[in-house]
Amino acid sequence: MNVVIIGAQWGDEGKGKIVDFLASDAQIVVRFSGGANAGHTIVLGGEKYALHLVPSGILYPDKIVILGSGMVIDPEALFQELAGLEQKGIDWKGRVFISDRAHIVFPRYRELDKQAEAGRARPIGTTGRGIGIAYSLKASRDGIRLADIDDDERLVNLPGDDRAWLSIWKERLLPLRIDLAAYLRQHRNSWRLFEGAQGALLDIDTGTYPFVSSGMSCAAGAAAQGGIGPRHIDRVLGVFKAYTTRVGNGPFPTEFADDSPGSLSQYIRNVGNEYGTTTGRPRRCGYLDLVALRYACTVNSIDRLVLTHIDVYDGLEEFEACVGYKIGDKVIEDFPASVRDLTGARPVLRKFSGWKTPLGKCRTYEELPLRAREYIEFIEEFTETSISIISVGSDRKQTIVRESPWIK
Ligand code: IMP
């Protein structure tokens, strides 16, 4: 069975925790896109693990994890991350593989990324990890894939410095390299999780272009870059937070205007620990944007939603969610492509009463207070999508499963 998990907002929805949780029933986890720009946090037994390139199933001793064909991989960052895991007692050898179609991020890409950003009149707010450069070179057919690293013919166009650097990493990369499609065909009876990076609104095609990352973070990416075809996807899960955050620049219709000390924005950032895992940047915060979420559900065929961070609202008397955009004198309920429209959109807000009760100990849907369930059911109605999993805290056990994605 093949289950795809993507972020349904602008990234940082809590995918790491959900992939880790669902990986207990999978044998293989394939991360299909992005690079060291991503940051997936998992808390296990009080210990915090921040993953950037390694798929989130790694914390189980028996799972195979694969860096998929759509990924752009900085070997320095990868082996540093693996060494960090090893220090924490995670034995990764023999169960971390990389698709031979994945691309390499060379050190100079990071510099080029920063230079490109500095030249933009409206910077994107990139993480500076060379991601946009790697994907640009891939599209212009000048990239180097894992399949190429021991093929001198393919390396002739590389500058000498790049070749010297690659020769340092080659011997460590080669034992991890696999033909992903063949591997998955050989393990066709396994249960596989396909882990997206970033989120639907940061996808190069479906996102808020040009304020996006450069990879495919949409569900279709799992098919194009995960080693399977689109008809073999059994289920698409979209992870979203009870509110919205965004790191970097770009339109964000529900962003709180007031970010001063004591504001709701700062309250959510502090309670939700909304600081970038990769860059440490404070995340921009705002109410849940249901217009954007419904769009993400539509363009990704999201079968079921997964709600995270709802416990961050535990202390609130009341809160709101966006059900439409006012642009000029028109109210719209569909997510526009135009940056100008999105930037000028004023959210139409609907009020909800808070529950003022800690949710962290709830283990079934019925244990959730009525007001929390009212919020959840409103989201389901608006997006026309059921919420099958609810996370009420960072620990694995703080997860309410209403319906398992592994049941066909
Ligand atoms: P880049 O992918 O580093 O080029 O960054 C492009 C945009 O995507 C920036 O606004 C980043 O902050 C954002 N971004 C990239 N990766 C992530 C992520 O994993 N979570 C949230 N935002 C991200």
CSV table of C-alpha atoms and ligand atoms in Angstrom, one decimal:
chain,number,residue,atom,x,y,z
A,1,MET,CA,0.0,0.0,0.0
A,2,ASN,CA,1.2,3.5,-0.8
A,3,VAL,CA,0.3,6.5,1.4
A,4,VAL,CA,1.4,10.0,0.6
A,5,ILE,CA,1.8,12.7,3.2
A,6,ILE,CA,2.2,16.3,2.2
A,7,GLY,CA,2.0,19.6,4.0
A,8,ALA,CA,-1.3,21.4,3.1
A,9,GLN,CA,-0.1,25.0,4.0
A,10,TRP,CA,3.3,26.8,3.8
A,11,GLY,CA,5.3,24.0,5.4
A,12,ASP,CA,6.1,23.4,9.1
A,13,GLU,CA,2.7,21.7,9.6
A,14,GLY,CA,4.1,18.9,11.7
A,15,LYS,CA,4.6,16.4,8.9
A,16,GLY,CA,7.7,15.0,10.7
A,17,LYS,CA,5.7,13.9,13.7
A,18,ILE,CA,2.9,12.4,11.6
A,19,VAL,CA,5.3,10.5,9.3
A,20,ASP,CA,7.1,9.2,12.3
A,21,PHE,CA,3.8,8.1,13.9
A,22,LEU,CA,2.4,6.4,10.8
A,23,ALA,CA,5.8,4.8,9.9
A,24,SER,CA,5.2,2.3,12.7
A,25,ASP,CA,3.0,0.4,10.2
A,26,ALA,CA,5.2,1.0,7.1
A,27,GLN,CA,8.3,-0.8,6.1
A,28,ILE,CA,9.7,1.8,3.7
A,29,VAL,CA,9.6,5.7,3.9
A,30,VAL,CA,10.5,7.6,0.8
A,31,ARG,CA,11.0,11.3,1.0
A,32,PHE,CA,10.3,12.5,-2.5
A,33,SER,CA,11.4,16.2,-2.8
A,34,GLY,CA,13.2,19.2,-1.3
A,35,GLY,CA,16.6,19.2,0.3
A,36,ALA,CA,18.3,20.6,3.4
A,37,ASN,CA,15.9,23.5,3.3
A,38,ALA,CA,13.4,21.4,5.1
A,39,GLY,CA,13.2,20.8,8.9
A,40,HIS,CA,11.2,18.0,10.3
A,41,THR,CA,11.1,17.8,14.1
A,42,ILE,CA,10.3,14.6,16.0
A,43,VAL,CA,10.1,14.4,19.8
A,44,LEU,CA,10.6,10.9,21.1
A,45,GLY,CA,10.9,10.0,24.8
A,46,GLY,CA,11.7,13.7,25.6
A,47,GLU,CA,14.5,13.8,23.1
A,48,LYS,CA,14.2,16.2,20.1
A,49,TYR,CA,15.4,15.1,16.6
A,50,ALA,CA,15.6,17.7,13.9
A,51,LEU,CA,15.8,16.1,10.4
A,52,HIS,CA,16.6,18.0,7.2
A,53,LEU,CA,17.4,15.4,4.6
A,54,VAL,CA,16.8,12.0,6.2
A,55,PRO,CA,13.2,10.7,6.0
A,56,SER,CA,11.2,10.7,9.2
A,57,GLY,CA,11.0,6.9,9.6
A,58,ILE,CA,14.6,6.7,10.6
A,59,LEU,CA,13.9,6.6,14.4
A,60,TYR,CA,12.5,3.1,14.1
A,61,PRO,CA,15.4,0.6,14.0
A,62,ASP,CA,13.8,-1.6,11.4
A,63,LYS,CA,12.6,0.9,8.7
A,64,ILE,CA,14.1,1.4,5.3
A,65,VAL,CA,14.3,5.1,4.5
A,66,ILE,CA,15.0,6.4,1.0
A,67,LEU,CA,15.9,9.9,-0.3
A,68,GLY,CA,13.9,10.0,-3.5
A,69,SER,CA,14.4,11.1,-7.1
A,70,GLY,CA,13.1,14.6,-6.6
A,71,MET,CA,15.5,15.5,-3.8
A,72,VAL,CA,18.5,17.7,-4.1
A,73,ILE,CA,21.2,16.4,-1.7
A,74,ASP,CA,24.1,18.2,-0.1
A,75,PRO,CA,26.3,15.3,0.9
A,76,GLU,CA,28.0,17.4,3.6
A,77,ALA,CA,24.7,18.1,5.2
A,78,LEU,CA,23.5,14.5,4.8
A,79,PHE,CA,26.5,12.9,6.5
A,80,GLN,CA,26.5,15.5,9.2
A,81,GLU,CA,22.9,14.6,9.9
A,82,LEU,CA,23.6,10.9,9.9
A,83,ALA,CA,26.6,11.4,12.3
A,84,GLY,CA,24.3,13.3,14.6
A,85,LEU,CA,21.7,10.5,14.6
A,86,GLU,CA,24.5,8.0,15.2
A,87,GLN,CA,25.6,10.0,18.3
A,88,LYS,CA,22.1,9.7,19.6
A,89,GLY,CA,22.2,5.9,19.2
A,90,ILE,CA,20.4,5.6,15.9
A,91,ASP,CA,22.0,2.9,13.8
A,92,TRP,CA,21.3,4.0,10.2
A,93,LYS,CA,23.8,1.8,8.3
A,94,GLY,CA,22.2,-0.6,5.8
A,95,ARG,CA,18.8,1.1,5.8
A,96,VAL,CA,19.4,4.6,4.3
A,97,PHE,CA,19.4,4.7,0.5
A,98,ILE,CA,19.4,7.4,-2.1
A,99,SER,CA,17.7,7.3,-5.5
A,100,ASP,CA,20.2,7.4,-8.4
A,101,ARG,CA,18.0,10.1,-10.0
A,102,ALA,CA,18.4,12.5,-7.0
A,103,HIS,CA,20.6,15.6,-7.7
A,104,ILE,CA,23.7,16.8,-5.9
A,105,VAL,CA,23.9,20.2,-4.3
A,106,PHE,CA,27.5,21.5,-4.6
A,107,PRO,CA,28.9,23.9,-2.0
A,108,ARG,CA,29.0,26.8,-4.5
A,109,TYR,CA,25.2,26.6,-5.0
A,110,ARG,CA,24.7,28.0,-1.5
A,111,GLU,CA,26.7,31.1,-2.4
A,112,LEU,CA,24.9,31.4,-5.8
A,113,ASP,CA,21.6,31.1,-4.0
A,114,LYS,CA,22.5,34.0,-1.7
A,115,GLN,CA,23.7,36.1,-4.6
A,116,ALA,CA,20.5,35.5,-6.5
A,117,GLU,CA,18.5,36.4,-3.5
A,118,ALA,CA,20.5,39.6,-2.9
A,119,GLY,CA,19.8,40.6,-6.5
A,120,ARG,CA,16.0,40.4,-6.1
A,121,ALA,CA,14.0,43.5,-5.6
A,122,ARG,CA,11.5,41.4,-3.7
A,123,PRO,CA,13.5,38.7,-2.0
A,124,ILE,CA,11.9,35.3,-1.5
A,125,GLY,CA,13.5,34.7,1.9
A,126,THR,CA,15.3,31.5,0.9
A,127,THR,CA,17.0,29.3,3.4
A,128,GLY,CA,20.2,29.8,1.4
A,129,ARG,CA,20.9,26.1,1.1
A,130,GLY,CA,21.4,26.2,-2.7
A,131,ILE,CA,18.0,24.5,-3.4
A,132,GLY,CA,16.8,26.9,-6.1
A,133,ILE,CA,20.2,26.7,-7.8
A,134,ALA,CA,20.1,22.9,-7.8
A,135,TYR,CA,16.6,22.8,-9.3
A,136,SER,CA,17.4,25.4,-11.9
A,137,LEU,CA,20.4,23.4,-13.1
A,138,LYS,CA,18.3,20.3,-13.1
A,139,ALA,CA,15.7,22.1,-15.3
A,140,SER,CA,18.4,23.5,-17.6
A,141,ARG,CA,19.9,19.9,-17.8
A,142,ASP,CA,23.2,20.9,-16.2
A,143,GLY,CA,22.7,19.1,-12.9
A,144,ILE,CA,24.7,16.1,-11.6
A,145,ARG,CA,22.7,13.2,-10.3
A,146,LEU,CA,23.8,10.3,-8.0
A,147,ALA,CA,23.8,8.2,-11.2
A,148,ASP,CA,26.5,10.4,-12.7
A,149,ILE,CA,29.0,10.6,-9.9
A,150,ASP,CA,31.1,7.7,-11.1
A,151,ASP,CA,30.7,8.5,-14.8
A,152,ASP,CA,33.6,10.7,-16.0
A,153,GLU,CA,31.8,11.5,-19.2
A,154,ARG,CA,29.1,13.2,-17.2
A,155,LEU,CA,31.5,15.2,-15.1
A,156,VAL,CA,33.6,16.8,-17.9
A,157,ASN,CA,31.7,20.0,-17.7
A,158,LEU,CA,32.1,20.4,-13.9
A,159,PRO,CA,34.6,23.0,-12.7
A,160,GLY,CA,37.7,21.4,-11.1
A,161,ASP,CA,36.8,22.5,-7.6
A,162,ASP,CA,33.4,20.7,-7.9
A,163,ARG,CA,35.1,17.5,-9.2
A,164,ALA,CA,37.7,17.6,-6.4
A,165,TRP,CA,34.9,18.1,-3.8
A,166,LEU,CA,32.8,15.3,-5.3
A,167,SER,CA,35.7,12.9,-5.1
A,168,ILE,CA,35.7,13.3,-1.3
A,169,TRP,CA,32.1,12.3,-1.0
A,170,LYS,CA,31.7,9.8,-3.9
A,171,GLU,CA,33.0,6.7,-1.9
A,172,ARG,CA,30.5,7.4,0.9
A,173,LEU,CA,27.6,8.1,-1.5
A,174,LEU,CA,28.0,5.0,-3.7
A,175,PRO,CA,27.0,2.4,-1.2
A,176,LEU,CA,23.8,4.2,-0.5
A,177,ARG,CA,22.8,4.6,-4.2
A,178,ILE,CA,19.9,2.5,-5.5
A,179,ASP,CA,17.5,2.4,-8.5
A,180,LEU,CA,14.4,3.5,-6.6
A,181,ALA,CA,11.7,2.3,-9.1
A,182,ALA,CA,13.4,-1.2,-9.2
A,183,TYR,CA,13.7,-1.3,-5.4
A,184,LEU,CA,10.1,-0.5,-4.9
A,185,ARG,CA,9.1,-3.0,-7.6
A,186,GLN,CA,11.1,-5.7,-5.8
A,187,HIS,CA,9.4,-4.8,-2.5
A,188,ARG,CA,5.9,-4.4,-4.0
A,189,ASN,CA,4.1,-6.0,-1.1
A,190,SER,CA,5.6,-3.6,1.4
A,191,TRP,CA,3.7,-0.7,2.9
A,192,ARG,CA,5.3,2.6,1.9
A,193,LEU,CA,4.9,6.1,3.1
A,194,PHE,CA,5.8,8.9,0.7
A,195,GLU,CA,6.9,12.0,2.7
A,196,GLY,CA,6.7,15.4,1.1
A,197,ALA,CA,8.8,18.4,2.2
A,198,GLN,CA,7.7,22.0,2.6
A,199,GLY,CA,3.9,22.4,1.7
A,200,ALA,CA,1.4,22.6,-1.1
A,201,LEU,CA,1.6,26.4,-1.0
A,202,LEU,CA,5.4,26.4,-1.4
A,203,ASP,CA,5.2,24.0,-4.4
A,204,ILE,CA,6.7,25.4,-7.6
A,205,ASP,CA,3.4,24.9,-9.6
A,206,THR,CA,0.6,25.0,-7.0
A,207,GLY,CA,2.2,27.5,-4.6
A,208,THR,CA,2.3,31.2,-4.2
A,209,TYR,CA,4.8,31.7,-7.1
A,210,PRO,CA,7.4,33.2,-7.1
A,211,PHE,CA,7.4,33.0,-3.2
A,212,VAL,CA,7.8,29.3,-3.3
A,213,SER,CA,10.6,26.7,-3.0
A,214,SER,CA,11.7,25.1,-6.3
A,215,GLY,CA,10.7,21.4,-5.8
A,216,MET,CA,7.5,19.5,-6.1
A,217,SER,CA,5.9,19.5,-2.7
A,218,CYS,CA,2.5,18.6,-4.1
A,219,ALA,CA,1.1,15.1,-3.9
A,220,ALA,CA,1.8,14.5,-7.6
A,221,GLY,CA,5.5,14.8,-6.7
A,222,ALA,CA,5.2,11.4,-4.9
A,223,ALA,CA,4.4,9.8,-8.3
A,224,ALA,CA,6.8,11.8,-10.4
A,225,GLN,CA,9.7,11.5,-7.9
A,226,GLY,CA,8.9,8.7,-5.5
A,227,GLY,CA,9.5,5.8,-7.8
A,228,ILE,CA,5.9,4.8,-8.3
A,229,GLY,CA,3.2,5.9,-10.8
A,230,PRO,CA,0.1,8.0,-10.0
A,231,ARG,CA,-2.3,5.1,-10.1
A,232,HIS,CA,-0.4,3.3,-7.3
A,233,ILE,CA,-1.1,6.0,-4.8
A,234,ASP,CA,-3.7,4.6,-2.4
A,235,ARG,CA,-4.2,7.6,-0.1
A,236,VAL,CA,-3.2,11.2,0.1
A,237,LEU,CA,-3.0,12.8,3.6
A,238,GLY,CA,-2.6,16.6,4.0
A,239,VAL,CA,-1.2,17.8,7.3
A,240,PHE,CA,-2.2,21.3,8.5
A,241,LYS,CA,-2.0,23.3,11.7
A,242,ALA,CA,-5.0,24.8,13.6
A,243,TYR,CA,-3.6,28.2,12.6
A,244,THR,CA,-1.2,29.2,9.8
A,245,THR,CA,2.5,30.1,9.7
A,246,ARG,CA,4.9,31.0,7.0
A,247,VAL,CA,8.7,31.5,7.1
A,248,GLY,CA,10.3,33.7,4.4
A,249,ASN,CA,8.5,36.3,2.4
A,250,GLY,CA,5.4,36.3,0.2
A,251,PRO,CA,1.7,36.8,0.6
A,252,PHE,CA,-0.1,35.5,3.7
A,253,PRO,CA,-3.7,36.8,3.8
A,254,THR,CA,-4.4,35.8,7.4
A,255,GLU,CA,-1.2,37.1,8.9
A,256,PHE,CA,-1.7,38.9,12.2
A,257,ALA,CA,-1.0,42.6,11.7
A,258,ASP,CA,0.1,43.1,15.2
A,259,ASP,CA,3.3,41.2,16.3
A,260,SER,CA,4.1,43.3,19.3
A,261,PRO,CA,4.8,41.9,22.8
A,262,GLY,CA,1.6,40.5,24.3
A,263,SER,CA,-0.1,40.1,20.9
A,264,LEU,CA,-1.9,37.0,19.8
A,265,SER,CA,0.8,36.5,17.1
A,266,GLN,CA,3.6,36.3,19.8
A,267,TYR,CA,1.4,34.1,22.0
A,268,ILE,CA,1.0,31.6,19.2
A,269,ARG,CA,4.7,31.8,18.3
A,270,ASN,CA,5.7,31.1,21.9
A,271,VAL,CA,3.2,28.4,22.7
A,272,GLY,CA,3.6,26.7,19.3
A,273,ASN,CA,7.4,27.2,19.3
A,274,GLU,CA,7.1,28.7,15.9
A,275,TYR,CA,10.8,29.2,15.0
A,276,GLY,CA,12.3,27.6,11.9
A,277,THR,CA,14.0,24.2,12.4
A,278,THR,CA,16.5,24.9,9.7
A,279,THR,CA,17.2,28.7,10.1
A,280,GLY,CA,15.8,29.5,13.6
A,281,ARG,CA,13.9,32.4,12.0
A,282,PRO,CA,10.7,33.4,13.9
A,283,ARG,CA,7.7,32.2,11.8
A,284,ARG,CA,5.0,34.6,10.7
A,285,CYS,CA,1.7,33.6,12.3
A,286,GLY,CA,-2.0,34.1,11.5
A,287,TYR,CA,-5.4,32.4,11.8
A,288,LEU,CA,-6.3,29.3,9.9
A,289,ASP,CA,-6.9,30.1,6.2
A,290,LEU,CA,-9.7,27.8,5.0
A,291,VAL,CA,-9.7,29.2,1.5
A,292,ALA,CA,-6.0,28.2,1.1
A,293,LEU,CA,-6.6,24.9,2.8
A,294,ARG,CA,-9.5,24.0,0.6
A,295,TYR,CA,-7.5,24.9,-2.5
A,296,ALA,CA,-4.7,22.6,-1.2
A,297,CYS,CA,-7.2,19.8,-0.7
A,298,THR,CA,-8.5,20.2,-4.3
A,299,VAL,CA,-5.3,20.4,-6.2
A,300,ASN,CA,-3.7,17.5,-4.3
A,301,SER,CA,-6.7,15.2,-4.1
A,302,ILE,CA,-6.3,15.1,-0.4
A,303,ASP,CA,-8.4,12.2,0.9
A,304,ARG,CA,-8.0,12.9,4.5
A,305,LEU,CA,-6.6,15.8,6.5
A,306,VAL,CA,-4.4,15.6,9.6
A,307,LEU,CA,-4.8,18.4,12.1
A,308,THR,CA,-1.8,19.3,14.3
A,309,HIS,CA,-1.1,22.0,17.0
A,310,ILE,CA,-4.7,22.3,18.0
A,311,ASP,CA,-3.5,22.3,21.7
A,312,VAL,CA,-1.8,25.7,21.0
A,313,TYR,CA,-5.3,27.2,21.2
A,314,ASP,CA,-6.0,25.7,24.6
A,315,GLY,CA,-5.7,29.0,26.5
A,316,LEU,CA,-7.8,31.1,24.1
A,317,GLU,CA,-11.2,32.6,25.0
A,318,GLU,CA,-12.0,32.8,21.3
A,319,PHE,CA,-10.3,32.8,17.9
A,320,GLU,CA,-11.2,33.1,14.2
A,321,ALA,CA,-10.7,31.4,10.9
A,322,CYS,CA,-10.7,32.8,7.4
A,323,VAL,CA,-13.6,31.7,5.2
A,324,GLY,CA,-13.2,34.1,2.2
A,325,TYR,CA,-11.1,36.9,0.9
A,326,LYS,CA,-12.2,40.5,0.3
A,327,ILE,CA,-10.4,41.8,-2.7
A,328,GLY,CA,-11.5,45.3,-3.6
A,329,ASP,CA,-15.2,45.2,-3.2
A,330,LYS,CA,-15.5,41.5,-4.1
A,331,VAL,CA,-15.6,38.5,-1.8
A,332,ILE,CA,-14.0,35.4,-3.2
A,333,GLU,CA,-13.7,31.9,-1.8
A,334,ASP,CA,-11.2,30.5,-4.3
A,335,PHE,CA,-7.4,30.9,-3.9
A,336,PRO,CA,-6.0,33.3,-6.5
A,337,ALA,CA,-2.7,33.0,-8.4
A,338,SER,CA,-2.0,36.7,-8.4
A,339,VAL,CA,0.5,37.9,-5.8
A,340,ARG,CA,-1.2,41.3,-6.0
A,341,ASP,CA,-4.6,39.8,-5.2
A,342,LEU,CA,-3.3,37.7,-2.4
A,343,THR,CA,-1.3,40.6,-0.9
A,344,GLY,CA,-4.3,42.9,-1.1
A,345,ALA,CA,-6.8,40.3,0.2
A,346,ARG,CA,-8.5,41.1,3.5
A,347,PRO,CA,-9.7,37.9,5.3
A,348,VAL,CA,-13.4,37.4,5.9
A,349,LEU,CA,-13.3,35.9,9.4
A,350,ARG,CA,-15.6,33.6,11.3
A,351,LYS,CA,-15.5,33.5,15.1
A,352,PHE,CA,-15.1,30.4,17.3
A,353,SER,CA,-15.3,30.0,21.0
A,354,GLY,CA,-12.2,28.5,22.8
A,355,TRP,CA,-12.4,25.4,25.0
A,356,LYS,CA,-10.0,26.6,27.7
A,357,THR,CA,-9.0,23.1,28.6
A,358,PRO,CA,-5.7,21.3,27.9
A,359,LEU,CA,-6.1,18.8,25.1
A,360,GLY,CA,-2.7,17.1,25.6
A,361,LYS,CA,-4.2,14.1,27.4
A,362,CYS,CA,-7.1,13.4,25.1
A,363,ARG,CA,-6.7,10.1,23.3
A,364,THR,CA,-10.1,9.7,21.6
A,365,TYR,CA,-12.2,12.1,19.5
A,366,GLU,CA,-15.0,11.9,22.1
A,367,GLU,CA,-12.7,13.1,24.8
A,368,LEU,CA,-12.1,16.4,23.0
A,369,PRO,CA,-14.3,19.2,24.4
A,370,LEU,CA,-17.4,20.1,22.4
A,371,ARG,CA,-15.9,23.5,21.2
A,372,ALA,CA,-12.8,21.8,19.8
A,373,ARG,CA,-15.0,19.3,18.0
A,374,GLU,CA,-17.1,22.2,16.6
A,375,TYR,CA,-14.0,23.8,15.2
A,376,ILE,CA,-12.9,20.5,13.7
A,377,GLU,CA,-16.3,19.7,12.1
A,378,PHE,CA,-16.5,23.2,10.6
A,379,ILE,CA,-13.1,22.7,8.9
A,380,GLU,CA,-14.3,19.3,7.6
A,381,GLU,CA,-17.5,20.9,6.2
A,382,PHE,CA,-15.7,23.8,4.6
A,383,THR,CA,-13.0,21.8,3.0
A,384,GLU,CA,-15.3,18.8,2.2
A,385,THR,CA,-12.6,16.6,3.6
A,386,SER,CA,-12.6,14.5,6.7
A,387,ILE,CA,-10.0,14.9,9.4
A,388,SER,CA,-8.7,11.4,10.2
A,389,ILE,CA,-5.9,12.2,12.7
A,390,ILE,CA,-5.6,14.9,15.3
A,391,SER,CA,-2.3,15.7,17.1
A,392,VAL,CA,-2.7,17.2,20.5
A,393,GLY,CA,1.0,17.5,21.4
A,394,SER,CA,4.5,16.7,20.1
A,395,ASP,CA,4.8,13.2,21.6
A,396,ARG,CA,4.0,10.1,19.5
A,397,LYS,CA,1.3,9.1,22.0
A,398,GLN,CA,-0.4,12.5,21.8
A,399,THR,CA,-2.2,11.5,18.6
A,400,ILE,CA,-5.9,10.7,18.1
A,401,VAL,CA,-6.6,8.3,15.2
A,402,ARG,CA,-10.2,8.4,13.9
A,403,GLU,CA,-9.4,6.4,10.8
A,404,SER,CA,-6.1,4.6,9.9
A,405,PRO,CA,-4.8,5.5,6.4
A,406,TRP,CA,-3.6,1.9,6.1
A,407,ILE,CA,-7.1,0.5,5.7
A,408,LYS,CA,-8.1,0.3,2.0
B,1,IMP,P1,14.4,27.8,-0.5
B,1,IMP,O1,13.6,26.5,-0.7
B,1,IMP,O2,15.5,27.7,0.5
B,1,IMP,O3,14.8,28.4,-1.8
B,1,IMP,O4,13.3,28.9,0.1
B,1,IMP,C1,12.2,29.3,-0.6
B,1,IMP,C2,11.0,29.6,0.4
B,1,IMP,O5,10.5,28.4,0.9
B,1,IMP,C3,11.4,30.5,1.5
B,1,IMP,O6,10.3,31.3,1.9
B,1,IMP,C4,11.7,29.5,2.7
B,1,IMP,O7,11.5,30.1,3.9
B,1,IMP,C5,10.6,28.5,2.3
B,1,IMP,N1,10.9,27.1,2.8
B,1,IMP,C6,11.8,26.3,2.3
B,1,IMP,N2,11.8,25.1,2.9
B,1,IMP,C7,10.9,25.2,3.9
B,1,IMP,C8,10.4,24.3,4.9
B,1,IMP,O8,10.8,23.2,5.0
B,1,IMP,N3,9.4,24.8,5.7
B,1,IMP,C9,8.9,26.1,5.6
B,1,IMP,N4,9.3,26.9,4.6
B,1,IMP,C10,10.3,26.5,3.8
